[in-house]
mmCIF file of C-alpha atoms in Angstrom:
data_model
loop_
_atom_site.group_PDB
_atom_site.id
_atom_site.type_symbol
_atom_site.label_atom_id
_atom_site.label_comp_id
_atom_site.label_asym_id
_atom_site.label_seq_id
_atom_site.Cartn_x
_atom_site.Cartn_y
_atom_site.Cartn_z
ATOM 1 C CA MET A 292 0.000 0.000 0.000
ATOM 2 C CA GLN A 293 1.259 3.475 -0.908
ATOM 3 C CA VAL A 294 1.262 5.806 2.079
ATOM 4 C CA GLU A 295 2.148 9.481 2.020
ATOM 5 C CA VAL A 296 3.533 11.086 5.168
ATOM 6 C CA ARG A 297 3.568 14.877 5.284
ATOM 7 C CA VAL A 298 5.631 16.528 8.010
ATOM 8 C CA LYS A 299 5.336 20.279 8.485
ATOM 9 C CA LEU A 300 6.600 22.712 11.073
ATOM 10 C CA LYS A 301 3.828 23.772 13.417
ATOM 11 C CA GLN A 302 2.282 27.081 12.439
ATOM 12 C CA GLN A 303 3.825 28.996 15.354
ATOM 13 C CA VAL A 304 7.368 27.724 14.644
ATOM 14 C CA LEU A 305 9.663 29.984 12.624
ATOM 15 C CA ASP A 306 10.858 28.517 9.321
ATOM 16 C CA PRO A 307 14.196 30.130 8.381
ATOM 17 C CA GLN A 308 14.661 27.739 5.441
ATOM 18 C CA GLY A 309 11.327 28.772 3.983
ATOM 19 C CA GLU A 310 12.132 32.433 4.548
ATOM 20 C CA ALA A 311 15.477 31.992 2.772
ATOM 21 C CA ILE A 312 13.697 30.452 -0.217
ATOM 22 C CA ARG A 313 11.185 33.319 -0.223
ATOM 23 C CA ARG A 314 14.039 35.853 -0.323
ATOM 24 C CA VAL A 315 15.783 34.032 -3.186
ATOM 25 C CA LEU A 316 12.510 33.942 -5.134
ATOM 26 C CA ALA A 317 11.942 37.663 -4.485
ATOM 27 C CA GLY A 318 15.464 38.386 -5.729
ATOM 28 C CA LEU A 319 14.668 36.498 -8.948
ATOM 29 C CA GLY A 320 11.504 38.543 -9.494
ATOM 30 C CA TYR A 321 8.951 36.224 -7.882
ATOM 31 C CA SER A 322 7.835 38.880 -5.422
ATOM 32 C CA GLU A 323 4.254 37.579 -5.548
ATOM 33 C CA VAL A 324 5.400 34.656 -3.411
ATOM 34 C CA GLU A 325 4.644 36.114 0.002
ATOM 35 C CA GLN A 326 5.439 33.168 2.243
ATOM 36 C CA VAL A 327 7.174 29.805 1.950
ATOM 37 C CA ARG A 328 7.022 27.008 4.501
ATOM 38 C CA VAL A 329 9.100 23.892 3.939
ATOM 39 C CA GLY A 330 8.113 20.413 4.959
ATOM 40 C CA LYS A 331 9.043 16.826 4.259
ATOM 41 C CA LEU A 332 7.237 14.381 2.090
ATOM 42 C CA MET A 333 7.824 10.690 2.692
ATOM 43 C CA LEU A 334 6.365 8.150 0.309
ATOM 44 C CA LEU A 335 6.164 4.722 1.915
ATOM 45 C CA GLU A 336 5.384 1.360 0.416
ATOM 46 C CA VAL A 337 3.848 -0.620 3.277
ATOM 47 C CA ALA A 338 2.897 -4.308 3.274
ATOM 48 C CA GLY A 339 -0.555 -5.161 4.555
ATOM 49 C CA GLY A 340 -4.128 -4.902 3.371
ATOM 50 C CA ASP A 341 -5.955 -3.480 6.384
ATOM 51 C CA ARG A 342 -6.063 0.244 5.744
ATOM 52 C CA GLU A 343 -6.791 1.305 9.299
ATOM 53 C CA ALA A 344 -4.088 -0.981 10.700
ATOM 54 C CA VAL A 345 -1.562 0.426 8.226
ATOM 55 C CA ARG A 346 -2.607 3.971 9.110
ATOM 56 C CA ALA A 347 -2.231 3.282 12.845
ATOM 57 C CA ARG A 348 1.232 1.771 12.389
ATOM 58 C CA VAL A 349 2.484 4.627 10.220
ATOM 59 C CA GLU A 350 1.121 7.182 12.692
ATOM 60 C CA GLU A 351 2.972 5.323 15.437
ATOM 61 C CA ALA A 352 6.177 5.468 13.362
ATOM 62 C CA CYS A 353 5.631 9.208 12.869
ATOM 63 C CA ARG A 354 5.307 9.810 16.590
ATOM 64 C CA GLU A 355 8.276 7.583 17.343
ATOM 65 C CA VAL A 356 10.765 8.610 14.691
ATOM 66 C CA LEU A 357 9.560 10.275 11.478
ATOM 67 C CA ALA A 358 8.412 13.563 13.009
ATOM 68 C CA ASN A 359 9.626 15.704 15.879
ATOM 69 C CA THR A 360 6.261 16.377 17.455
ATOM 70 C CA VAL A 361 7.653 19.149 19.640
ATOM 71 C CA ILE A 362 7.941 21.418 16.617
ATOM 72 C CA GLU A 363 6.380 19.445 13.770
ATOM 73 C CA GLU A 364 2.973 18.102 12.891
ATOM 74 C CA PHE A 365 2.381 15.164 10.603
ATOM 75 C CA GLU A 366 -0.374 13.854 8.403
ATOM 76 C CA VAL A 367 -0.736 10.334 7.008
ATOM 77 C CA ARG A 368 -2.546 9.872 3.708
ATOM 78 C CA LEU A 369 -3.315 6.433 2.326
ATOM 79 C CA GLN A 370 -3.438 6.200 -1.444
ATOM 80 C CA MET B 30 -3.570 31.729 -2.915
ATOM 81 C CA GLN B 31 -2.168 28.626 -1.215
ATOM 82 C CA VAL B 32 0.046 26.604 -3.523
ATOM 83 C CA GLU B 33 1.649 23.286 -2.709
ATOM 84 C CA VAL B 34 4.877 22.316 -4.448
ATOM 85 C CA ARG B 35 5.932 18.688 -4.244
ATOM 86 C CA VAL B 36 9.478 17.819 -5.262
ATOM 87 C CA LYS B 37 10.458 14.177 -5.526
ATOM 88 C CA LEU B 38 13.490 12.338 -6.805
ATOM 89 C CA LYS B 39 12.820 10.796 -10.188
ATOM 90 C CA GLN B 40 11.893 7.136 -9.983
ATOM 91 C CA GLN B 41 15.179 5.904 -11.425
ATOM 92 C CA VAL B 42 17.312 7.969 -8.993
ATOM 93 C CA LEU B 43 18.613 6.202 -5.881
ATOM 94 C CA ASP B 44 17.393 7.679 -2.586
ATOM 95 C CA PRO B 45 19.948 6.881 0.147
ATOM 96 C CA GLN B 46 18.124 9.090 2.672
ATOM 97 C CA GLY B 47 14.917 7.142 2.145
ATOM 98 C CA GLU B 48 16.800 3.852 2.390
ATOM 99 C CA ALA B 49 18.387 4.987 5.677
ATOM 100 C CA ILE B 50 14.938 5.795 7.075
ATOM 101 C CA ARG B 51 13.660 2.398 5.927
ATOM 102 C CA ARG B 52 16.513 0.670 7.752
ATOM 103 C CA VAL B 53 15.879 2.649 10.955
ATOM 104 C CA LEU B 54 12.195 1.752 10.785
ATOM 105 C CA ALA B 55 13.027 -1.921 10.222
ATOM 106 C CA GLY B 56 15.332 -1.825 13.241
ATOM 107 C CA LEU B 57 12.471 -0.460 15.341
ATOM 108 C CA GLY B 58 10.175 -3.264 14.233
ATOM 109 C CA TYR B 59 8.425 -1.568 11.326
ATOM 110 C CA SER B 60 9.544 -4.215 8.877
ATOM 111 C CA GLU B 61 6.289 -3.884 6.913
ATOM 112 C CA VAL B 62 7.638 -0.608 5.526
ATOM 113 C CA GLU B 63 9.255 -1.938 2.376
ATOM 114 C CA GLN B 64 10.363 1.270 0.718
ATOM 115 C CA VAL B 65 10.758 4.936 1.643
ATOM 116 C CA ARG B 66 11.303 7.786 -0.782
ATOM 117 C CA VAL B 67 11.888 11.269 0.584
ATOM 118 C CA GLY B 68 10.769 14.470 -1.066
ATOM 119 C CA LYS B 69 10.230 18.110 -0.246
ATOM 120 C CA LEU B 70 6.981 19.841 0.395
ATOM 121 C CA MET B 71 6.848 23.607 -0.068
ATOM 122 C CA LEU B 72 3.743 25.501 0.921
ATOM 123 C CA LEU B 73 3.603 28.864 -0.781
ATOM 124 C CA GLU B 74 1.316 31.805 -0.217
ATOM 125 C CA VAL B 75 1.143 33.535 -3.599
ATOM 126 C CA ALA B 76 -0.544 36.864 -4.397
ATOM 127 C CA GLY B 77 -2.824 36.922 -7.440
ATOM 128 C CA GLY B 78 -6.253 35.681 -8.363
ATOM 129 C CA ASP B 79 -5.704 34.093 -11.782
ATOM 130 C CA ARG B 80 -5.199 30.410 -11.011
ATOM 131 C CA GLU B 81 -3.574 29.465 -14.294
ATOM 132 C CA ALA B 82 -1.210 32.473 -14.157
ATOM 133 C CA VAL B 83 -0.199 31.554 -10.601
ATOM 134 C CA ARG B 84 0.349 27.940 -11.641
ATOM 135 C CA ALA B 85 2.490 28.990 -14.599
ATOM 136 C CA ARG B 86 4.643 31.280 -12.449
ATOM 137 C CA VAL B 87 5.181 28.675 -9.733
ATOM 138 C CA GLU B 88 6.078 26.058 -12.348
ATOM 139 C CA GLU B 89 8.587 28.537 -13.765
ATOM 140 C CA ALA B 90 10.043 29.042 -10.274
ATOM 141 C CA CYS B 91 10.295 25.263 -9.871
ATOM 142 C CA ARG B 92 12.212 24.870 -13.097
ATOM 143 C CA GLU B 93 14.439 27.836 -12.284
ATOM 144 C CA VAL B 94 15.238 27.254 -8.632
ATOM 145 C CA LEU B 95 12.933 25.101 -6.493
ATOM 146 C CA ALA B 96 13.682 21.770 -8.143
ATOM 147 C CA ASN B 97 16.757 20.225 -9.712
ATOM 148 C CA THR B 98 15.099 18.853 -12.815
ATOM 149 C CA VAL B 99 18.111 16.693 -13.664
ATOM 150 C CA ILE B 100 17.262 14.343 -10.803
ATOM 151 C CA GLU B 101 13.968 15.643 -9.437
ATOM 152 C CA GLU B 102 10.421 16.009 -10.670
ATOM 153 C CA PHE B 103 7.958 18.515 -9.300
ATOM 154 C CA GLU B 104 4.223 18.917 -9.073
ATOM 155 C CA VAL B 105 2.288 22.118 -8.384
ATOM 156 C CA ARG B 106 -1.084 21.849 -6.649
ATOM 157 C CA LEU B 107 -3.308 24.886 -6.177
ATOM 158 C CA GLN B 108 -5.530 24.781 -3.107
#
């Protein structure tokens, strides 16, 4: 089963990488880009046919290791 | 307008970061995770109301700077 994990910084956490990208874009003329936030996208191939079981396991993996839940939030999307 | 940019390694490009994550997961007991590919997620706030113009500009920015099109592919999703 294809599973997409999206990890983003929480809204209240500063994102200097995103701000750096915004400044580079502005310098290249893309001044209409007013904000950039950077996250991670992880595309997992997971064995197993029970969608809710797969979702629960991947969420557990997110909490344990894939995301830093102090500053990040994650979302699991089954394809 | 909220725009999501997804940048992934092309399918034929090796992803050692994803493979490292897969091995860590396997070591923690998540052996059902058979493959991991890592990409970038960029969430842009873009001024402008013309959806197709915004899409065209963001795709231009991807080709110019946000993605390395030699090894990466990108996708632009308007919210």
